[in-house]
Amino acid sequence: MKICIVCGARPNFIKVAPLLRVLKARQRDFSLIYTGREDDPTLESSLFDDLQIPRPDVYLGVDSQRLNEITGRVMGEFDQYLDSYAADVVIVVDDLASTMAAAIVTKKRGIRLAHLVAGTRSFDISMPKEVNRLVIDGLSDLLFTAGISSSSHTTNEGVAQSKVYMVGNILIDNLRFCHNRWQRPALMVEMGLEEGNYLVLTINRKALLNNQENLQRMLTAIAENAGEVPVVAFIRHLPCGQDSSLFTLHFHTLSSAISRPTPKASSPTRETWPRKPPSTTCPASR
């Protein structure tokens, strides 16, 4: 069986890493596709070294900020790729425009489609990702969900229960795999951080980052409430790849010894909860 795994952004590689390691260990025939460019600065070597996974076999080279343009270009490039790789099943991850594009091409070709992290819902149809989720789950032959609520979302929308598999949070497999290699970040020394006496803040929602006035109010409130306790902030979408340390061995060491409930993005919260650090999520509607 030939398996094609499609990733559309950096976080996707983290979610498929446990799957890639198993496929490699069992010597399965698989191909790893990245819809972006080979020189994407967010795909630093440490990402693949830390997770011990191979780099993509193929880069589709699509680079755009316009969601509909991404969808169209990925559809064209991925369709062309499948001319040369006769996949028996295509696995797509999450809810990006590129994920939806690959899903549509897969079904149009009559290839079996599997969706990893299926059933996620915000119930806000104005969110582009919510549209992607509905399309991808509706097309998928196999839906791998992280929990009971995600499974319920899919079956409530008419997906046959026989297609839905609750596999749990695949990110936890990475935590277990990497646990013995966690590293103490140099910034703990540089900032004089003491274990149990600092906060970790992550912000990754574009809706939060694009509203500068609201962002300033939020950061001011956090700083005021933190008092003299240091706040270590990881902010996505900064230039020069400054957000690249968000999902590294360093981050997990740092987040395991925070002192009080800390605002986080949903993905880091899901990754850190097995270690029981105090945390809270501040969602954005878009």
CSV table of C-alpha atoms in Angstrom, one decimal:
chain,number,residue,atom,x,y,z
A,1,MET,CA,0.0,0.0,0.0
A,2,LYS,CA,1.3,3.4,-1.0
A,3,ILE,CA,0.5,6.2,1.6
A,4,CYS,CA,0.8,9.9,0.9
A,5,ILE,CA,0.9,12.3,3.8
A,6,VAL,CA,0.3,16.0,3.1
A,7,CYS,CA,1.5,18.8,5.4
A,8,GLY,CA,0.5,22.4,4.8
A,9,ALA,CA,2.3,24.2,7.7
A,10,ARG,CA,5.0,23.6,10.4
A,11,PRO,CA,2.6,22.4,13.1
A,12,ASN,CA,1.3,19.6,10.8
A,13,PHE,CA,4.7,17.9,10.9
A,14,ILE,CA,4.5,17.8,14.6
A,15,LYS,CA,1.2,16.0,14.5
A,16,VAL,CA,2.2,13.4,11.9
A,17,ALA,CA,5.6,12.8,13.5
A,18,PRO,CA,4.5,9.7,15.5
A,19,LEU,CA,2.8,8.3,12.4
A,20,LEU,CA,6.0,8.9,10.3
A,21,ARG,CA,8.1,7.1,12.9
A,22,VAL,CA,5.9,4.1,12.9
A,23,LEU,CA,5.6,3.9,9.1
A,24,LYS,CA,9.4,4.1,8.8
A,25,ALA,CA,10.0,1.5,11.5
A,26,ARG,CA,7.6,-0.9,9.8
A,27,GLN,CA,9.2,-0.1,6.4
A,28,ARG,CA,5.9,1.0,4.8
A,29,ASP,CA,5.8,2.7,1.4
A,30,PHE,CA,5.0,6.4,2.2
A,31,SER,CA,5.6,9.8,0.7
A,32,LEU,CA,5.7,13.0,2.7
A,33,ILE,CA,4.5,16.1,0.9
A,34,TYR,CA,4.8,19.8,2.0
A,35,THR,CA,2.6,22.2,0.1
A,36,GLY,CA,5.0,25.1,0.7
A,37,ARG,CA,8.5,26.0,-0.4
A,38,GLU,CA,11.7,24.1,0.3
A,39,ASP,CA,13.3,27.3,1.7
A,40,ASP,CA,10.5,28.0,4.1
A,41,PRO,CA,12.3,29.6,7.1
A,42,THR,CA,9.8,28.0,9.6
A,43,LEU,CA,11.1,24.5,8.7
A,44,GLU,CA,14.4,24.7,10.4
A,45,SER,CA,16.6,21.6,10.7
A,46,SER,CA,16.0,21.3,14.4
A,47,LEU,CA,12.3,20.6,13.8
A,48,PHE,CA,13.1,17.4,12.0
A,49,ASP,CA,16.1,16.5,14.2
A,50,ASP,CA,14.1,17.0,17.4
A,51,LEU,CA,11.2,14.9,16.2
A,52,GLN,CA,13.5,12.4,14.4
A,53,ILE,CA,11.5,12.4,11.2
A,54,PRO,CA,12.5,12.8,7.6
A,55,ARG,CA,12.3,16.0,5.6
A,56,PRO,CA,9.5,16.1,2.9
A,57,ASP,CA,10.1,14.0,-0.2
A,58,VAL,CA,8.3,16.7,-2.3
A,59,TYR,CA,7.7,20.4,-2.0
A,60,LEU,CA,4.8,21.8,-4.0
A,61,GLY,CA,6.2,25.3,-3.7
A,62,VAL,CA,2.9,27.1,-3.1
A,63,ASP,CA,3.5,30.4,-1.3
A,64,SER,CA,0.7,32.9,-0.9
A,65,GLN,CA,-1.3,34.8,1.8
A,66,ARG,CA,-4.5,34.6,-0.2
A,67,LEU,CA,-6.5,31.5,1.0
A,68,ASN,CA,-8.4,31.0,-2.3
A,69,GLU,CA,-5.2,31.3,-4.3
A,70,ILE,CA,-3.5,28.7,-2.0
A,71,THR,CA,-6.5,26.3,-2.5
A,72,GLY,CA,-6.3,26.6,-6.3
A,73,ARG,CA,-2.6,26.3,-6.6
A,74,VAL,CA,-2.2,23.4,-4.2
A,75,MET,CA,-5.0,21.6,-6.1
A,76,GLY,CA,-3.1,22.0,-9.4
A,77,GLU,CA,0.3,21.0,-8.0
A,78,PHE,CA,-1.0,18.1,-5.9
A,79,ASP,CA,-3.1,16.7,-8.8
A,80,GLN,CA,0.1,16.8,-11.0
A,81,TYR,CA,2.1,15.0,-8.3
A,82,LEU,CA,-0.5,12.2,-8.0
A,83,ASP,CA,0.1,11.5,-11.7
A,84,SER,CA,3.6,10.2,-10.8
A,85,TYR,CA,2.8,8.7,-7.3
A,86,ALA,CA,-0.1,6.2,-7.4
A,87,ALA,CA,-1.2,6.6,-3.8
A,88,ASP,CA,-3.7,4.1,-2.3
A,89,VAL,CA,-4.5,6.5,0.6
A,90,VAL,CA,-3.9,10.2,1.3
A,91,ILE,CA,-3.6,11.4,4.8
A,92,VAL,CA,-4.3,15.1,5.4
A,93,VAL,CA,-3.8,17.0,8.7
A,94,ASP,CA,-5.8,19.7,10.5
A,95,ASP,CA,-7.9,22.4,8.7
A,96,LEU,CA,-5.7,24.6,6.4
A,97,ALA,CA,-6.7,25.8,3.0
A,98,SER,CA,-4.0,23.5,1.6
A,99,THR,CA,-5.4,20.6,3.6
A,100,MET,CA,-8.8,21.2,2.0
A,101,ALA,CA,-7.2,21.5,-1.4
A,102,ALA,CA,-5.4,18.1,-1.1
A,103,ALA,CA,-8.6,16.5,0.2
A,104,ILE,CA,-10.7,17.7,-2.8
A,105,VAL,CA,-8.1,16.4,-5.3
A,106,THR,CA,-7.9,13.1,-3.5
A,107,LYS,CA,-11.6,12.5,-3.7
A,108,LYS,CA,-11.9,13.6,-7.3
A,109,ARG,CA,-9.3,11.0,-8.2
A,110,GLY,CA,-11.2,8.3,-6.2
A,111,ILE,CA,-8.4,7.8,-3.7
A,112,ARG,CA,-9.1,6.9,-0.1
A,113,LEU,CA,-8.9,10.0,2.1
A,114,ALA,CA,-8.0,10.0,5.8
A,115,HIS,CA,-8.2,13.1,8.1
A,116,LEU,CA,-6.0,13.3,11.1
A,117,VAL,CA,-7.4,15.5,13.9
A,118,ALA,CA,-10.9,15.4,12.5
A,119,GLY,CA,-14.0,16.7,14.2
A,120,THR,CA,-12.6,20.0,15.5
A,121,ARG,CA,-15.3,22.7,15.5
A,122,SER,CA,-15.7,26.3,16.5
A,123,PHE,CA,-19.3,26.5,15.2
A,124,ASP,CA,-18.3,29.9,13.7
A,125,ILE,CA,-18.9,29.5,10.0
A,126,SER,CA,-17.3,32.9,9.3
A,127,MET,CA,-13.9,31.3,10.2
A,128,PRO,CA,-12.2,30.1,7.0
A,129,LYS,CA,-10.8,27.1,8.9
A,130,GLU,CA,-14.3,26.1,10.0
A,131,VAL,CA,-15.3,25.9,6.3
A,132,ASN,CA,-12.2,23.8,5.6
A,133,ARG,CA,-13.1,21.5,8.5
A,134,LEU,CA,-16.6,20.8,7.2
A,135,VAL,CA,-15.4,20.1,3.7
A,136,ILE,CA,-12.6,17.8,4.7
A,137,ASP,CA,-14.6,15.8,7.2
A,138,GLY,CA,-17.4,15.5,4.7
A,139,LEU,CA,-15.1,14.1,2.1
A,140,SER,CA,-13.0,11.8,4.3
A,141,ASP,CA,-13.3,8.0,4.3
A,142,LEU,CA,-11.5,7.7,7.6
A,143,LEU,CA,-11.7,10.3,10.4
A,144,PHE,CA,-9.2,10.1,13.2
A,145,THR,CA,-10.4,12.2,16.2
A,146,ALA,CA,-8.8,13.3,19.4
A,147,GLY,CA,-11.8,12.8,21.7
A,148,ILE,CA,-15.5,12.0,22.3
A,149,SER,CA,-16.7,15.5,21.5
A,150,SER,CA,-14.8,15.6,18.1
A,151,SER,CA,-16.3,12.2,17.2
A,152,SER,CA,-19.8,13.4,18.2
A,153,HIS,CA,-19.4,16.5,15.9
A,154,THR,CA,-18.8,14.3,12.9
A,155,THR,CA,-21.6,11.8,13.5
A,156,ASN,CA,-24.0,14.6,14.3
A,157,GLU,CA,-23.3,16.0,10.9
A,158,GLY,CA,-24.1,12.7,9.2
A,159,VAL,CA,-20.8,10.9,9.0
A,160,ALA,CA,-21.2,7.2,9.4
A,161,GLN,CA,-19.9,6.0,12.8
A,162,SER,CA,-17.9,3.2,11.0
A,163,LYS,CA,-15.7,5.9,9.5
A,164,VAL,CA,-14.8,7.6,12.8
A,165,TYR,CA,-11.9,6.4,15.0
A,166,MET,CA,-11.1,8.1,18.3
A,167,VAL,CA,-7.3,7.8,18.5
A,168,GLY,CA,-6.7,10.4,21.1
A,169,ASN,CA,-4.3,13.3,21.1
A,170,ILE,CA,-1.4,12.3,18.9
A,171,LEU,CA,0.7,15.2,20.3
A,172,ILE,CA,1.1,13.2,23.5
A,173,ASP,CA,3.0,10.5,21.6
A,174,ASN,CA,5.6,13.2,20.8
A,175,LEU,CA,5.9,14.2,24.4
A,176,ARG,CA,6.5,10.7,25.5
A,177,PHE,CA,9.0,10.1,22.6
A,178,CYS,CA,10.9,13.3,23.3
A,179,HIS,CA,10.7,13.4,27.1
A,180,ASN,CA,14.2,12.1,27.8
A,181,ARG,CA,15.6,14.7,25.4
A,182,TRP,CA,14.0,17.8,26.8
A,183,GLN,CA,16.6,20.6,27.2
A,184,ARG,CA,16.8,23.4,29.7
A,185,PRO,CA,16.6,26.6,27.6
A,186,ALA,CA,19.4,29.1,27.7
A,187,LEU,CA,16.9,31.9,28.3
A,188,MET,CA,16.2,30.5,31.7
A,189,VAL,CA,19.7,31.5,32.7
A,190,GLU,CA,19.7,34.7,30.7
A,191,MET,CA,16.5,35.9,32.3
A,192,GLY,CA,17.3,34.5,35.7
A,193,LEU,CA,14.2,32.4,35.8
A,194,GLU,CA,13.5,30.2,38.8
A,195,GLU,CA,11.5,27.0,38.6
A,196,GLY,CA,8.0,27.7,39.7
A,197,ASN,CA,8.3,31.4,39.6
A,198,TYR,CA,7.6,32.6,36.1
A,199,LEU,CA,4.7,32.6,33.5
A,200,VAL,CA,4.7,31.4,29.9
A,201,LEU,CA,2.5,33.2,27.4
A,202,THR,CA,1.8,32.1,23.8
A,203,ILE,CA,-0.3,34.0,21.3
A,204,ASN,CA,-0.9,32.5,17.8
A,205,ARG,CA,-4.3,33.6,16.7
A,206,LYS,CA,-4.1,36.1,13.8
A,207,ALA,CA,-7.3,37.8,15.1
A,208,LEU,CA,-5.5,38.6,18.3
A,209,LEU,CA,-2.2,39.7,16.7
A,210,ASN,CA,-3.8,41.8,13.9
A,211,ASN,CA,-5.8,43.9,16.4
A,212,GLN,CA,-3.0,46.0,17.8
A,213,GLU,CA,-5.1,48.0,20.2
A,214,ASN,CA,-6.7,44.9,21.7
A,215,LEU,CA,-3.3,43.1,21.8
A,216,GLN,CA,-1.8,46.0,23.7
A,217,ARG,CA,-4.6,46.0,26.3
A,218,MET,CA,-4.2,42.2,26.8
A,219,LEU,CA,-0.4,42.4,27.2
A,220,THR,CA,-0.8,45.3,29.6
A,221,ALA,CA,-3.4,43.4,31.7
A,222,ILE,CA,-1.1,40.4,31.9
A,223,ALA,CA,1.9,42.4,32.9
A,224,GLU,CA,0.0,44.2,35.6
A,225,ASN,CA,-1.5,41.0,37.0
A,226,ALA,CA,1.9,39.2,36.9
A,227,GLY,CA,3.4,41.9,39.1
A,228,GLU,CA,7.1,41.0,39.7
A,229,VAL,CA,6.7,37.5,38.2
A,230,PRO,CA,8.6,37.3,34.9
A,231,VAL,CA,6.5,36.6,31.8
A,232,VAL,CA,8.1,34.6,28.9
A,233,ALA,CA,6.1,35.3,25.7
A,234,PHE,CA,6.1,33.3,22.5
A,235,ILE,CA,4.5,35.3,19.8
A,236,ARG,CA,3.7,33.8,16.4
A,237,HIS,CA,3.9,35.6,13.0
A,238,LEU,CA,6.9,37.7,14.0
A,239,PRO,CA,9.5,38.4,11.3
A,240,CYS,CA,12.7,36.4,11.0
A,241,GLY,CA,11.1,33.2,12.3
A,242,GLN,CA,11.2,34.4,15.9
A,243,ASP,CA,8.3,32.1,16.7
A,244,SER,CA,10.2,28.9,15.8
A,245,SER,CA,11.0,27.9,19.4
A,246,LEU,CA,7.3,27.6,20.2
A,247,PHE,CA,7.3,23.8,19.6
A,248,THR,CA,10.7,22.6,20.5
A,249,LEU,CA,12.2,20.4,23.3
A,250,HIS,CA,13.1,23.7,25.0
A,251,PHE,CA,9.4,24.9,25.2
A,252,HIS,CA,8.2,21.7,26.9
A,253,THR,CA,10.9,22.0,29.6
A,254,LEU,CA,10.0,25.7,30.1
A,255,SER,CA,6.3,25.1,30.3
A,256,SER,CA,6.5,22.2,32.8
A,257,ALA,CA,7.6,24.5,35.7
A,258,ILE,CA,5.4,27.5,35.4
A,259,SER,CA,4.0,29.1,38.6
A,260,ARG,CA,0.4,29.9,38.0
A,261,PRO,CA,-2.4,29.7,35.4
A,262,THR,CA,-1.0,31.2,32.2
A,263,PRO,CA,-2.7,32.3,29.0
A,264,LYS,CA,-1.9,29.9,26.2
A,265,ALA,CA,-2.9,29.0,22.7
A,266,SER,CA,-5.0,25.9,22.5
A,267,SER,CA,-2.3,23.7,20.9
A,268,PRO,CA,0.3,24.4,23.6
A,269,THR,CA,-2.4,23.8,26.2
A,270,ARG,CA,-3.1,20.4,24.7
A,271,GLU,CA,0.6,19.5,24.7
A,272,THR,CA,1.3,20.6,28.2
A,273,TRP,CA,-1.8,19.3,30.1
A,274,PRO,CA,-0.3,15.7,30.8
A,275,ARG,CA,2.3,17.4,32.9
A,276,LYS,CA,-0.4,19.3,34.8
A,277,PRO,CA,1.0,22.8,34.7
A,278,PRO,CA,-1.6,25.4,35.6
A,279,SER,CA,-2.9,26.9,32.4
A,280,THR,CA,-5.9,28.7,30.7
A,281,THR,CA,-6.9,29.3,27.1
A,282,CYS,CA,-7.9,32.7,25.8
A,283,PRO,CA,-9.8,31.9,22.5
A,284,ALA,CA,-10.3,34.2,19.6
A,285,SER,CA,-13.4,33.9,17.5
A,286,ARG,CA,-11.3,34.1,14.3
